[in-house]
mmCIF file of C-alpha atoms in Angstrom:
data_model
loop_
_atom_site.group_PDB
_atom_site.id
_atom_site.type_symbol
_atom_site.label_atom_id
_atom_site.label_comp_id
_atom_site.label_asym_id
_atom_site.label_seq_id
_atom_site.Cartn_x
_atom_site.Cartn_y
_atom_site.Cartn_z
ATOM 1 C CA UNK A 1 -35.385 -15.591 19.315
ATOM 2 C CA UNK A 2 -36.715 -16.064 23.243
ATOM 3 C CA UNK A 3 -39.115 -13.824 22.646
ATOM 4 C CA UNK A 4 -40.339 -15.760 19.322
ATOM 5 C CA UNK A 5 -40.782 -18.860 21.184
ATOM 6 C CA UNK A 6 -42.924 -17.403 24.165
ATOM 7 C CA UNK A 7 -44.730 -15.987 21.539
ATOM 8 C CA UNK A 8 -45.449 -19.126 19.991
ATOM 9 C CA UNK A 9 -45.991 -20.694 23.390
ATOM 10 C CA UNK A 10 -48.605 -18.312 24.166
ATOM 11 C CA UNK A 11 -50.332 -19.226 21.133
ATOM 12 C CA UNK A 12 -50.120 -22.836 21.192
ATOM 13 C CA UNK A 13 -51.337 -22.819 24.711
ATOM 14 C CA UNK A 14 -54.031 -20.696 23.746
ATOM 15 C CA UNK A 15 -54.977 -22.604 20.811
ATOM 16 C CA UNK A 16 -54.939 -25.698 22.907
ATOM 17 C CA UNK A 17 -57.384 -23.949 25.055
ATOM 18 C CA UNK A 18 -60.001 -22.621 22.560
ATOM 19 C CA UNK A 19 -59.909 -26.425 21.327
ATOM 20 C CA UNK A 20 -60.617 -27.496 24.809
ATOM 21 C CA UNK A 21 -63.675 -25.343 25.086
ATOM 22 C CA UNK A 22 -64.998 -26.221 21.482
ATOM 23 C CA UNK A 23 -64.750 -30.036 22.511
ATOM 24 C CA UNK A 24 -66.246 -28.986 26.148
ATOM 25 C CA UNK A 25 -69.273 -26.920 23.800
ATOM 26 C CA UNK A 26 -69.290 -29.835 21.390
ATOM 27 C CA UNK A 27 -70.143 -32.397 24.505
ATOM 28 C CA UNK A 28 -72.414 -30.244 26.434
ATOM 29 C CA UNK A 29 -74.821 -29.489 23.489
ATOM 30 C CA UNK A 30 -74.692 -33.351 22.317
ATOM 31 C CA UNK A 31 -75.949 -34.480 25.649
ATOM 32 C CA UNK A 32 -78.509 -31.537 26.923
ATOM 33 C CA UNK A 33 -79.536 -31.153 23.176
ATOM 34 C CA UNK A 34 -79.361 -33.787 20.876
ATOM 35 C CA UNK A 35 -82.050 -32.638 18.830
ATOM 36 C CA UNK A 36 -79.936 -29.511 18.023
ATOM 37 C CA UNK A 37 -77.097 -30.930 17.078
ATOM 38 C CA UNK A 38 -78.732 -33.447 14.832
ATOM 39 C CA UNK A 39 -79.635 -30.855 12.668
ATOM 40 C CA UNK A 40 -76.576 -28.878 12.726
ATOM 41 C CA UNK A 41 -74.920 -32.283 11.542
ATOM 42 C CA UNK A 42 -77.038 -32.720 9.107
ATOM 43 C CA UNK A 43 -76.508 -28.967 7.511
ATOM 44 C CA UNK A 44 -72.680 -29.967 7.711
ATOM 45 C CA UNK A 45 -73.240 -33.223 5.507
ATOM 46 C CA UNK A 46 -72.673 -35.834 8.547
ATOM 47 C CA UNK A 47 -75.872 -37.730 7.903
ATOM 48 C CA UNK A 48 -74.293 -40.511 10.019
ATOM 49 C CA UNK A 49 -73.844 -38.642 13.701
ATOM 50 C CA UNK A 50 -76.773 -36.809 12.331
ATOM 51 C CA UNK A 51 -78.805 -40.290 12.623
ATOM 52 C CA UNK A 52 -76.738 -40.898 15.867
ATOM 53 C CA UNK A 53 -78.086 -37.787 17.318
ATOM 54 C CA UNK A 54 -81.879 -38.330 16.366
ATOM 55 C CA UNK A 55 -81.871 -41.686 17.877
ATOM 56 C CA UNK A 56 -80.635 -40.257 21.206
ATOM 57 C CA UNK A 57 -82.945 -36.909 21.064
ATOM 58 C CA UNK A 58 -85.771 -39.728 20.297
ATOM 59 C CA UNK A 59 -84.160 -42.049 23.724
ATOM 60 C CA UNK A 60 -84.397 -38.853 25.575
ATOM 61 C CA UNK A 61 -87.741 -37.126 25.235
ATOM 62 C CA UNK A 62 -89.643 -39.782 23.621
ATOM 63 C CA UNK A 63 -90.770 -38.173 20.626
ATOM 64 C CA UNK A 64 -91.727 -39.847 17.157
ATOM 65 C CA UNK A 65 -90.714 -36.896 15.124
ATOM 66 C CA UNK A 66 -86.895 -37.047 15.928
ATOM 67 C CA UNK A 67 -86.795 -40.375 14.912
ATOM 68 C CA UNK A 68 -89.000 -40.030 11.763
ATOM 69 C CA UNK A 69 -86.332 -37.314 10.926
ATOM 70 C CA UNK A 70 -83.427 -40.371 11.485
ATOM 71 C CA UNK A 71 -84.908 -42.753 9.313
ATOM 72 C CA UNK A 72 -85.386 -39.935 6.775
ATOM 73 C CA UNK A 73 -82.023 -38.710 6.775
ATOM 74 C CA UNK A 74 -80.522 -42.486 6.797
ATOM 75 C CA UNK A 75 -82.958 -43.372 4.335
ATOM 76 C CA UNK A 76 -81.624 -40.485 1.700
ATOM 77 C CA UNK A 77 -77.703 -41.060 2.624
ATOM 78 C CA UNK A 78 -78.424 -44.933 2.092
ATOM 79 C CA UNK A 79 -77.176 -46.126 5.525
ATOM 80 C CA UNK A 80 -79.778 -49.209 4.990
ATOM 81 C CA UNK A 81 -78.359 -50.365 8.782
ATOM 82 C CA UNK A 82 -79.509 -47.144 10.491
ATOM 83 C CA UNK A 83 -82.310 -47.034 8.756
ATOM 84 C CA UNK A 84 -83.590 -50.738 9.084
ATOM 85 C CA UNK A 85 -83.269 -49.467 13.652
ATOM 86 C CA UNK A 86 -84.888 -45.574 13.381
ATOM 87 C CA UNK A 87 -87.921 -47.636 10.967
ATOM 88 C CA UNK A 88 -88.426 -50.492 13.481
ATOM 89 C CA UNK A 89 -88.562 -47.854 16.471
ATOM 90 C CA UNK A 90 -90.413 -45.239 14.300
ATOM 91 C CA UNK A 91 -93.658 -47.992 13.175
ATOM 92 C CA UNK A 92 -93.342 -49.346 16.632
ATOM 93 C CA UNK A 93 -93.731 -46.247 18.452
ATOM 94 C CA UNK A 94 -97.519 -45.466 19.430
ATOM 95 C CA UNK A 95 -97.572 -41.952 17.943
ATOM 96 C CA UNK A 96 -96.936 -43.600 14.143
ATOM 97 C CA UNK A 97 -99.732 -43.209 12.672
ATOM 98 C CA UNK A 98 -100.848 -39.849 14.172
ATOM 99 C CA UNK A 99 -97.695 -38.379 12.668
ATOM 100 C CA UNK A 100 -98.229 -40.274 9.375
ATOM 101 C CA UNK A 101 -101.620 -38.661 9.158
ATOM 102 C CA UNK A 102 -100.461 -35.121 10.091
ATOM 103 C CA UNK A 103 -98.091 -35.656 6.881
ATOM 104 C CA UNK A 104 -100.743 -37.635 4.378
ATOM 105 C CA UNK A 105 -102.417 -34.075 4.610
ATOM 106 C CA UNK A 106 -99.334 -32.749 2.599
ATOM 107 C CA UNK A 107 -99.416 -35.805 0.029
ATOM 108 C CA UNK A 108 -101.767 -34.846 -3.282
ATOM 109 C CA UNK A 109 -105.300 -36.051 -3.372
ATOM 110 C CA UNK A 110 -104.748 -38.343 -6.407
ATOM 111 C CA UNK A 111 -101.831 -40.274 -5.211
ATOM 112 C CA UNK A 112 -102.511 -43.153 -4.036
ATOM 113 C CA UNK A 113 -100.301 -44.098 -0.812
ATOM 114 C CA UNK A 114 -99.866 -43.374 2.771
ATOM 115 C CA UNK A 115 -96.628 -42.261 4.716
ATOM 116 C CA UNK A 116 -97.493 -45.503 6.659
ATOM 117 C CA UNK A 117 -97.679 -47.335 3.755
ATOM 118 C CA UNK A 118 -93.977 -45.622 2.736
ATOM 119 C CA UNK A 119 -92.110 -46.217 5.954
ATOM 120 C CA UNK A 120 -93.513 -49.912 5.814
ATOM 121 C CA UNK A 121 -92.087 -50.348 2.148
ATOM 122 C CA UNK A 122 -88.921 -48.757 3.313
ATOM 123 C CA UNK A 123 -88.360 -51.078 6.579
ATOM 124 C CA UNK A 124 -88.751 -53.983 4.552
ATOM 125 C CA UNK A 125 -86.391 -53.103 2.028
ATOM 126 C CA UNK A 126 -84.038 -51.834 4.307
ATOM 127 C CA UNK A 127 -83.552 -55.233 5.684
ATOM 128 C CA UNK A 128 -83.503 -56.483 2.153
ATOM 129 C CA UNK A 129 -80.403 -53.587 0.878
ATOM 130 C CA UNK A 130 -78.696 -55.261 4.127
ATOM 131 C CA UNK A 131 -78.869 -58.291 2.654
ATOM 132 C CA UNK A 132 -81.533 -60.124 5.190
ATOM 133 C CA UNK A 133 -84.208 -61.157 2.134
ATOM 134 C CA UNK A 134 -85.912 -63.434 4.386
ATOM 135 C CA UNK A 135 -86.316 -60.971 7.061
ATOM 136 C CA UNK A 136 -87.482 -58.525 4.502
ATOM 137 C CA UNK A 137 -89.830 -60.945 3.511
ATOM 138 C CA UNK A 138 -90.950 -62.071 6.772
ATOM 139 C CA UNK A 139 -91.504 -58.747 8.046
ATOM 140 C CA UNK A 140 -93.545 -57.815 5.432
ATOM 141 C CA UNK A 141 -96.190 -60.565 5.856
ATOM 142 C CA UNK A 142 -96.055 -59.441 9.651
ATOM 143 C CA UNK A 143 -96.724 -55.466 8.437
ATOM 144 C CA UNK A 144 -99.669 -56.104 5.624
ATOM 145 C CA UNK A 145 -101.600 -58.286 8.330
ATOM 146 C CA UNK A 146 -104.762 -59.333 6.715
ATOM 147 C CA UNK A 147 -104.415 -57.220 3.004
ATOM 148 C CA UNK A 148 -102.588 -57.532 0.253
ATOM 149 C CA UNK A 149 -103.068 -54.102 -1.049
ATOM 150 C CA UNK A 150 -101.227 -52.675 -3.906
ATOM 151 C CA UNK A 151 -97.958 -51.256 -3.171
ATOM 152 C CA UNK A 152 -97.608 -53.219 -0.448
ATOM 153 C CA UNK A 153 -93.928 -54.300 1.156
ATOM 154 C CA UNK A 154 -93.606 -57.782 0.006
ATOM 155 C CA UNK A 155 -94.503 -56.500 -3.267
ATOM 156 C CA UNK A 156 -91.923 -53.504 -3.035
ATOM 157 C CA UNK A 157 -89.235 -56.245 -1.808
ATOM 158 C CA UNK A 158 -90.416 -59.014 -4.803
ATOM 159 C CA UNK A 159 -89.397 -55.517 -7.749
ATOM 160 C CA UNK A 160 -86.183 -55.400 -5.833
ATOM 161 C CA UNK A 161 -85.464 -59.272 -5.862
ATOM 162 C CA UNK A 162 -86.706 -59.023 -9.065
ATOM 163 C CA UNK A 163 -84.064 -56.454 -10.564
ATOM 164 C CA UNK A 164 -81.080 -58.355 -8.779
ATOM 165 C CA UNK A 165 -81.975 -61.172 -10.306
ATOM 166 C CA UNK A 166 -82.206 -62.395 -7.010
ATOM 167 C CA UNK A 167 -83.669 -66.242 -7.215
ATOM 168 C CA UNK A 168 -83.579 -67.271 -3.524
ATOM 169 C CA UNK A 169 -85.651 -64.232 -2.423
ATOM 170 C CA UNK A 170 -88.149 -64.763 -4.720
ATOM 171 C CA UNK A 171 -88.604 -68.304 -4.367
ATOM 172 C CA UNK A 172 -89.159 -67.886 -0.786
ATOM 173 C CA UNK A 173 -91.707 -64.902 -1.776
ATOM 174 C CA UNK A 174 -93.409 -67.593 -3.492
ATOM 175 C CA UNK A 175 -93.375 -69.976 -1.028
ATOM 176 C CA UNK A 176 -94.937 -67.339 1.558
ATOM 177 C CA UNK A 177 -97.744 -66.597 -1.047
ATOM 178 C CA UNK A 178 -98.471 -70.270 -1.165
ATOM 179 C CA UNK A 179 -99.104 -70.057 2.621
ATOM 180 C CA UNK A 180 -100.991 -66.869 2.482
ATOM 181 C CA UNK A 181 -103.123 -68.108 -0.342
ATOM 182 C CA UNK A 182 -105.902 -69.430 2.260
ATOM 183 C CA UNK A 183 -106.556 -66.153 3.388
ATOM 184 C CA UNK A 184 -109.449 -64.124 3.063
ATOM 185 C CA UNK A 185 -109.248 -60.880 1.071
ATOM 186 C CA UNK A 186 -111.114 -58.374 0.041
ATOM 187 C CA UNK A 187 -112.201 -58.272 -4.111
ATOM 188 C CA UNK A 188 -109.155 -55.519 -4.849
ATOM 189 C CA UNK A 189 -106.360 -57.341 -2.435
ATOM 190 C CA UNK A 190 -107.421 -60.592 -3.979
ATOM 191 C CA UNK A 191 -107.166 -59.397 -7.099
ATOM 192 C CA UNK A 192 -103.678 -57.837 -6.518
ATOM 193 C CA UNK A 193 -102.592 -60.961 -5.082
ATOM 194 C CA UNK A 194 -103.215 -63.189 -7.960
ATOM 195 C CA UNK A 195 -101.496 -60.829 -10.441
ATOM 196 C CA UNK A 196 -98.095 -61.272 -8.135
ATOM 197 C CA UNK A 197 -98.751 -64.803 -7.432
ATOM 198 C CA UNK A 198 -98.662 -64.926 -11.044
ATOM 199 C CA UNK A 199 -95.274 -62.810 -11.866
ATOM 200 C CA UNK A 200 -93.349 -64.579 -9.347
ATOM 201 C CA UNK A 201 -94.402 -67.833 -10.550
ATOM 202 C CA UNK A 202 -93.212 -67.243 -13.900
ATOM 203 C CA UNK A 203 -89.841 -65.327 -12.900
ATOM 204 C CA UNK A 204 -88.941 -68.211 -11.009
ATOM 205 C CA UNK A 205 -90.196 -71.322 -13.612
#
């Protein structure tokens, strides 16, 4: 029976120590290399710490990929939150569109978008799936600048408000149109605008 229990001893001891050096492992790799370790979190479905992990690699060595890959991994796991911060940082950072023009080369001649144009529909209605519609809405008129091109992220966040039903989003769409109506466009974005000036008229009569 003695011997049993130093047996066991041994073993729990040991087992305590292998534990030890997985969590001293675990540490060492998340702070020398975060960009490793967000993807071996992602291949063990935690898209959260996954996220975590991109956001740090990006803190670290200042590179817009890592935190393209955040938004894109918090985008497909719908954490809207995480998504809303990796977005802001990723069309903020000064390498954005370079890296959204290294990946338009992969998008099909006939379709008719940008990954800038997809990261800026996606920002915006990250803030919206949060529940900030006015700061969906605001940030929108802040990304399309001077256009109002089709596909645009007011207009992506307007098809959302629309499907929810969602009244006090798109009554303060239209009341951002009405402002924006003085600007000058060009023949297609004025044309695009009156068509949604139009719809979210009538969805909210």
């Amino acid at each position: 029976m003695r011997i049993d229990k130093i047996i066991l001893k041994a073993f729990l001891q040991t087992f305590a120590a292998v534990l030890l050096l997985l969590g001293v492992m675990f540490g060492v790799l998340s702070a020398a290399f975060p960009q490793t370790m967000m993807q071996m979190t992602y291949d063990m479905g935690m898209d959260r710490s996954s996220v975590n992990f991109s956001v740090y690699a990006y803190k670290m060595h200042d590179r817009v990929e890592y935190i393209a890959y955040g938004a894109d991994t918090a985008l497909a796991a719908g954490l809207y939150s995480k998504a809303d911060e990796c977005l802001e940082k990723l069309v903020s950072d000064d390498d954005f569109n370079e890296y959204c023009n290294e990946r338009n080369k992969t998008i099909p001649e006939d379709t008719k978008t940008t990954y800038q144009a997809y990261y800026f529909r996606q920002l915006c209605l990250s803030k919206y799936f949060n529940g900030n519609g006015k700061g969906a809405v605001d940030r929108a008129v802040a990304l399309m600048g001077d256009t109002f091109t089709v596909g645009n992220p007011l207009t992506a966040v307007l098809a959302e408000a629309r499907l929810d039903d969602n009244l006090a989003t798109m009554q303060y769409i239209k009341s951002v149109m009405d402002t924006l109506s003085g600007k000058s466009y060009s023949a297609d974005d004025q044309e695009n605008f009156d068509k949604v000036y139009s719809a979210v008229s009538k969805w909210i009569s």
